[in-house]
Structures are given as C-alpha cells and as structure tokens.
Amino acid sequence: MAALIIALPIAFHPVLRTELTERAALLLFAGWAPMLIGGVMAWAVVSGFGDRERLDRRVHQALEGHPLVRELIWLGVFLACFVLLMILLSQVFRLYGDHTGADLNMSASLVSRLLFLFTLPILVMDRSGITVDGKGTAMPAVALKVHTPWRWLGLIPAAVVLLLAGYAVIPQVGLPPLNLSLIGFVLAFALIAVCEEIFFRAMLQTRLEVIMGRWGGIVAATLVFSLTYAVVQPFDEISQLPGDGFGYVIALALLSYGPAGLLYGYLWSCFRNLWINVIIRIGMFVVLMPPDLNIGVTP
C-alpha cells in the first residue's frame, strides 16, 4: 500500500518524476526506507510481545453505542472548518504583521488546530456518543492512560525510524543550534502533533477502522491527512511544500506525508498509544528542521 501511494504521484506527474530522479537517494534513505523498516519492526514487536486482539476489543467496547457515521460527518465538518479558519487567519495575521512587523504565521497554525482538531472534536465526540453511562470517556482512557508495558514497546520502532532518518539527513543539512527559538518551535510543534494525532489517528482512523477494517482505516486516514496538508500548505507555517501548481503539491504531499502517515497510522493501530505517535512526530520535526529554522516539509 505504501508503494502504491508513492508510485501513483510519480507515475502521473512528469515534472515531479524528473525532480525525484535527482533526489531519489535522499528520499529513499531519509523517508521511505525508515518508514518501511519502522512498520516491519512494529509488526514484529506487537506480534512477539503484544496482545493486539485484546486491545482491539477494548477499542470496540469503547466505541460501542457511538453513532460512528454521524461522528465521522462531524469530523469532516471540523476538518473543513480548520482549513477555512487557517486560510482566514493567515490572511488576517499577514495583514496585521505587515503593519506591526510581528511574525504571526505560527499563531494561525496553532489556533486553527487547537480549535477544530482538538477542542471542538473532543467535546462533540463525547457529547454525540453515549456519555450518561461513561462511555464517552472510554476511548481517551485507552489512548492516553497507557499502563500495559508492551504498549510502550512501540518506542523501539519509533527510535529506529528517527535514527535512520537522522543518519541520512543530519550529515547533509546539520541540526539547528539549541536556543530559545528552537525550543519555541519544538513546543509549538508538540502542541500541533498532539492535536493532529488525536484528530487523525485517535478519532478519525479508529472510527474508520471499525467501519472499513484495520488497513482500510489506516489508508483512508492517511489520505485525508496527506491531502489536508496539501490544501493548507500555502497558508500553514509548518507545511509549506515547495513547487507550484495544486497537482504538483498533492503529489508531493502524498510522497512525503503519505508514507509517514501510514507509519503513524500503523503504530497507532498496533499500540493505541498516542504518546508514541506524538514522540515520533516531534522527533521527525527536529530531524528535518533546517539549521536556519526556516520550516518546510515536516511529516
């Protein structure tokens, strides 16, 4: 499935195909290969030490009685509102910044995600489910209160992915210096990662898995995740994909965020531990951040 997501954009976009030919080694060793190795390791770890069937039963019990289709519609509405608010705030903050000299681009990213990928979805997912008997809080407990030791073993493939990606990227571009700006960027992205992993994995993918099966849910959520970044990229401080033309940007988003999204989705499906997903996303952000802190593609 990962190969298909990678192959389709390359096959149907000749300009991108030409550019990828020049950078194939970096993409392979910094992105695609680490994600594939991480996925295989996650499968090996959960097969050897985990009890995924029992964990899946907990997830199904947590969502029992929830109107899943209605909740998915709500999630779609929130995602559309997130995109619209991102566009609106980026324009407003840009105008305000031009007059004051302040750089408020990151604020648009944070506010939009906090409101429509975190706060409102959490409220609606609890309220539209069955909360009078406590079922509305069952899924957050599964995702955030991780007491079973084997569910932390997902840190092993996550660490391997970060080491392999860092080994390929850092010698070529280096690491940004440790200063207040870097700390601020990392803290901001940590908040963004929490919002996105709760929305795209814990909420969206989990419900899609119940309806479409494990891999159907993973692939569908990954496509939504990748295409969302393609749509907001002109207005989002952290997802400024290079290149012109919407078709080019969609293809590039599938090539960069697609394999990463499949790994994040598979880690979530294996361990249902939101903290592992947040940790690997913060790690990838640091590895891929250029030394001048000029943020670009950060899966």
Coordinates of C-alpha atoms in Angstrom, one line a residue:
M1 CA 0.0 0.0 0.0
A2 CA 2.9 2.4 0.8
A3 CA 4.4 1.5 -2.6
L4 CA 1.1 2.4 -4.3
I5 CA 0.8 5.7 -2.6
I6 CA 4.4 6.5 -3.6
A7 CA 4.1 5.2 -7.2
L8 CA 0.9 6.9 -8.3
P9 CA 2.0 10.5 -7.9
I10 CA 5.3 9.7 -9.6
A11 CA 3.6 8.0 -12.5
F12 CA 1.1 10.7 -13.2
H13 CA 3.2 13.8 -12.6
P14 CA 6.2 14.0 -15.1
V15 CA 7.8 17.1 -13.5
L16 CA 7.8 15.6 -10.1
R17 CA 9.1 12.3 -11.6
T18 CA 12.1 14.2 -13.1
E19 CA 12.9 16.0 -9.8
L20 CA 12.6 12.8 -7.8
T21 CA 15.1 11.1 -10.0
E22 CA 17.7 13.7 -8.9
R23 CA 16.8 13.3 -5.2
A24 CA 15.8 9.6 -5.1
A25 CA 18.6 8.5 -2.7
L26 CA 17.8 11.2 -0.1
L27 CA 14.0 10.4 -0.2
L28 CA 14.6 6.7 -0.1
F29 CA 17.1 6.7 2.9
A30 CA 15.6 9.7 4.8
G31 CA 11.9 8.9 4.3
W32 CA 10.6 5.9 2.7
A33 CA 13.1 3.2 3.9
P34 CA 13.0 4.3 7.6
M35 CA 9.1 4.3 7.5
L36 CA 9.1 0.8 6.0
I37 CA 11.6 -0.6 8.4
G38 CA 9.7 1.0 11.3
G39 CA 6.5 -0.6 10.2
V40 CA 8.1 -4.0 9.9
M41 CA 9.6 -3.6 13.4
A42 CA 6.3 -2.5 14.8
W43 CA 4.7 -5.7 13.4
A44 CA 7.4 -7.9 14.8
V45 CA 7.2 -6.3 18.2
V46 CA 3.5 -6.5 18.5
S47 CA 3.4 -10.0 17.1
G48 CA 6.0 -11.2 19.6
F49 CA 5.1 -9.3 22.7
G50 CA 1.7 -7.7 22.4
D51 CA -1.9 -8.7 22.7
R52 CA -3.5 -6.7 19.9
E53 CA -6.7 -8.8 19.9
R54 CA -7.4 -7.8 23.5
L55 CA -6.5 -4.2 22.8
D56 CA -8.8 -4.2 19.7
R57 CA -11.7 -5.5 21.9
R58 CA -11.1 -2.6 24.3
V59 CA -11.3 -0.2 21.4
H60 CA -14.5 -1.7 20.0
Q61 CA -16.0 -1.7 23.5
A62 CA -15.1 2.0 24.0
L63 CA -16.9 2.9 20.7
E64 CA -19.9 0.6 21.3
G65 CA -23.0 2.7 21.1
H66 CA -21.4 5.6 19.4
P67 CA -23.1 6.9 16.2
L68 CA -19.9 6.4 14.1
V69 CA -21.2 7.7 10.8
R70 CA -22.6 10.8 12.5
E71 CA -19.3 11.3 14.3
L72 CA -17.3 10.9 11.0
I73 CA -19.6 13.6 9.5
W74 CA -18.8 15.9 12.4
L75 CA -15.1 15.2 11.9
G76 CA -15.4 16.1 8.3
V77 CA -17.1 19.4 9.2
F78 CA -14.4 20.2 11.7
L79 CA -11.7 19.5 9.1
A80 CA -13.3 21.8 6.6
C81 CA -13.7 24.5 9.3
F82 CA -10.0 24.0 10.2
V83 CA -9.0 24.6 6.5
L84 CA -11.2 27.7 6.3
L85 CA -10.0 29.2 9.5
M86 CA -6.4 28.6 8.6
I87 CA -6.9 30.5 5.3
L88 CA -8.8 33.3 7.1
L89 CA -6.3 33.7 10.0
S90 CA -3.3 33.5 7.8
Q91 CA -4.6 36.4 5.7
V92 CA -5.6 38.5 8.8
F93 CA -2.3 37.8 10.6
R94 CA -0.3 38.6 7.5
L95 CA -2.0 42.0 7.2
Y96 CA -1.5 42.7 10.9
G97 CA 2.1 41.5 10.7
D98 CA 2.8 43.9 7.8
H99 CA 1.6 46.8 9.9
T100 CA 3.3 45.8 13.1
G101 CA 6.3 43.8 11.9
A102 CA 5.3 40.8 14.0
D103 CA 5.5 37.3 12.6
L104 CA 2.2 35.7 13.5
N105 CA 2.2 32.9 10.9
M106 CA 2.6 30.2 13.5
S107 CA -0.3 31.6 15.5
A108 CA -2.7 30.7 12.7
S109 CA -1.4 27.1 12.7
L110 CA -1.8 26.8 16.4
V111 CA -5.2 28.5 16.8
S112 CA -6.8 26.6 13.9
R113 CA -5.6 23.2 15.2
L114 CA -6.5 23.8 18.8
L115 CA -10.0 24.9 18.0
F116 CA -11.0 22.5 15.2
L117 CA -8.7 19.5 15.5
F118 CA -8.7 19.3 19.3
T119 CA -11.2 21.3 21.5
L120 CA -14.4 21.0 19.5
P121 CA -13.9 17.4 18.3
I122 CA -13.3 16.2 21.8
L123 CA -16.5 18.0 23.0
V124 CA -18.6 16.7 20.2
M125 CA -17.2 13.1 20.2
D126 CA -18.1 12.8 23.9
R127 CA -21.5 14.6 23.5
S128 CA -22.6 12.8 20.4
G129 CA -21.7 9.4 21.8
I130 CA -23.2 7.9 25.0
T131 CA -21.9 9.9 27.9
V132 CA -24.5 9.4 30.5
D133 CA -23.1 6.0 31.4
G134 CA -19.4 7.0 31.0
K135 CA -18.8 5.5 27.5
G136 CA -17.8 8.9 26.1
T137 CA -14.6 8.8 28.1
A138 CA -13.6 5.2 27.4
M139 CA -11.6 5.9 24.3
P140 CA -9.5 8.8 25.7
A141 CA -8.6 6.5 28.6
V142 CA -7.4 3.8 26.1
A143 CA -5.3 6.3 24.1
L144 CA -3.8 8.4 27.0
K145 CA -3.7 6.2 30.1
V146 CA -1.2 3.5 28.9
H147 CA -0.4 1.2 31.8
T148 CA 0.3 -2.0 29.9
P149 CA 4.1 -2.3 29.4
W150 CA 4.0 -3.9 25.9
R151 CA 2.1 -0.9 24.6
W152 CA 5.3 1.2 25.2
L153 CA 7.4 -1.1 23.0
G154 CA 6.3 1.0 20.0
L155 CA 9.1 3.3 21.2
I156 CA 11.6 0.8 19.7
P157 CA 10.5 1.2 16.0
A158 CA 10.0 4.9 16.6
A159 CA 13.5 5.3 17.8
V160 CA 14.9 3.2 14.9
V161 CA 13.0 5.4 12.4
L162 CA 14.4 8.6 13.9
L163 CA 17.9 7.2 14.0
L164 CA 17.8 6.1 10.3
A165 CA 16.2 9.4 9.2
G166 CA 18.7 11.4 11.2
Y167 CA 21.6 9.4 9.8
A168 CA 20.5 10.2 6.3
V169 CA 19.6 13.9 6.8
I170 CA 21.7 15.4 9.6
P171 CA 25.1 14.9 7.9
Q172 CA 23.8 16.8 4.9
V173 CA 21.9 19.6 6.4
G174 CA 23.0 19.6 10.1
L175 CA 21.0 20.4 13.2
P176 CA 19.7 23.8 14.3
P177 CA 21.5 25.2 17.3
L178 CA 19.9 24.8 20.7
N179 CA 18.4 28.2 21.5
L180 CA 15.1 29.8 22.6
S181 CA 13.8 29.9 19.0
L182 CA 14.4 26.2 18.6
I183 CA 12.7 25.4 21.9
G184 CA 9.8 27.6 20.9
F185 CA 9.4 25.8 17.6
V186 CA 9.6 22.4 19.2
L187 CA 7.0 23.3 21.9
A188 CA 4.7 24.7 19.2
F189 CA 5.0 21.6 17.1
A190 CA 4.5 19.3 20.1
L191 CA 1.1 21.0 20.6
I192 CA 0.4 20.7 16.9
A193 CA 1.3 17.0 17.0
V194 CA -1.0 16.3 19.9
C195 CA -3.9 18.0 18.2
E196 CA -3.3 16.2 14.9
E197 CA -2.7 12.7 16.3
I198 CA -5.8 13.0 18.4
F199 CA -7.8 14.0 15.4
F200 CA -6.4 12.0 12.5
R201 CA -5.4 8.8 14.4
A202 CA -7.3 8.5 17.7
M203 CA -10.6 9.9 16.4
L204 CA -10.7 9.6 12.6
Q205 CA -8.7 6.4 12.0
T206 CA -10.1 4.5 14.9
R207 CA -13.7 5.0 13.7
L208 CA -12.7 4.3 10.1
E209 CA -11.1 1.0 11.2
V210 CA -14.3 -0.1 12.9
I211 CA -16.2 0.5 9.6
M212 CA -13.6 -0.3 7.0
G213 CA -11.2 -2.7 8.7
R214 CA -7.7 -2.1 10.0
W215 CA -5.9 -1.3 6.8
G216 CA -8.9 0.4 5.2
G217 CA -9.0 2.8 8.1
I218 CA -5.2 3.4 8.1
V219 CA -5.1 4.1 4.4
A220 CA -8.2 6.3 4.4
A221 CA -7.0 8.4 7.4
T222 CA -3.6 8.7 5.7
L223 CA -5.1 10.0 2.5
V224 CA -7.1 12.6 4.5
F225 CA -4.0 13.5 6.5
S226 CA -1.9 14.0 3.4
L227 CA -4.5 15.8 1.3
T228 CA -5.2 18.2 4.2
Y229 CA -1.6 19.2 4.3
A230 CA -1.7 19.7 0.5
V231 CA -4.7 22.0 0.8
V232 CA -3.5 24.2 3.7
Q233 CA 0.2 24.4 2.6
P234 CA 0.0 27.9 1.1
F235 CA -1.3 29.2 4.4
D236 CA 0.4 26.9 7.0
E237 CA 3.7 27.8 8.6
I238 CA 4.7 24.2 9.0
S239 CA 3.6 22.6 5.8
Q240 CA 5.0 24.8 3.0
L241 CA 5.6 22.3 0.3
P242 CA 7.8 23.6 -2.5
G243 CA 6.6 23.9 -6.0
D244 CA 3.8 25.5 -8.0
G245 CA 0.5 24.0 -9.1
F246 CA -2.1 22.2 -7.0
G247 CA -1.5 18.9 -8.8
Y248 CA 2.2 19.1 -8.0
V249 CA 1.6 19.9 -4.3
I250 CA -0.9 17.0 -4.0
A251 CA 1.6 14.6 -5.5
L252 CA 4.4 15.8 -3.3
A253 CA 2.1 15.6 -0.2
L254 CA 1.3 12.0 -1.0
L255 CA 5.0 11.2 -1.4
S256 CA 6.1 12.9 1.8
Y257 CA 3.1 12.7 4.2
G258 CA 1.7 9.5 2.7
P259 CA 4.4 7.0 3.9
A260 CA 4.8 8.9 7.2
G261 CA 1.0 8.8 7.7
L262 CA 0.9 5.1 7.0
L263 CA 3.6 4.5 9.7
Y264 CA 1.9 6.8 12.2
G265 CA -1.4 5.0 11.5
Y266 CA 0.1 1.6 11.8
L267 CA 1.8 2.5 15.1
W268 CA -1.5 3.7 16.4
S269 CA -3.2 0.5 15.2
C270 CA -0.6 -1.7 16.9
F271 CA -0.2 0.0 20.2
R272 CA -3.1 2.6 20.7
N273 CA -0.6 4.7 22.5
L274 CA -1.0 8.4 21.5
W275 CA 2.3 9.4 23.2
I276 CA 4.4 7.2 20.8
N277 CA 2.9 9.0 17.8
V278 CA 3.5 12.4 19.3
I279 CA 7.1 11.5 20.2
I280 CA 8.0 10.2 16.7
R281 CA 6.4 13.3 15.1
I282 CA 8.3 15.7 17.3
G283 CA 11.5 13.7 16.5
M284 CA 10.9 13.9 12.8
F285 CA 10.3 17.6 13.1
V286 CA 13.7 18.1 14.8
V287 CA 15.5 15.8 12.3
L288 CA 14.0 17.6 9.3
M289 CA 14.2 21.1 10.6
P290 CA 16.8 23.1 8.7
P291 CA 19.5 24.8 10.8
D292 CA 18.2 28.3 9.9
L293 CA 14.8 27.3 11.3
N294 CA 13.1 28.0 8.0
I295 CA 10.4 25.4 8.3
G296 CA 9.4 23.4 5.3
V297 CA 8.1 19.9 4.9
T298 CA 7.8 18.3 8.3
P299 CA 5.9 15.0 8.2

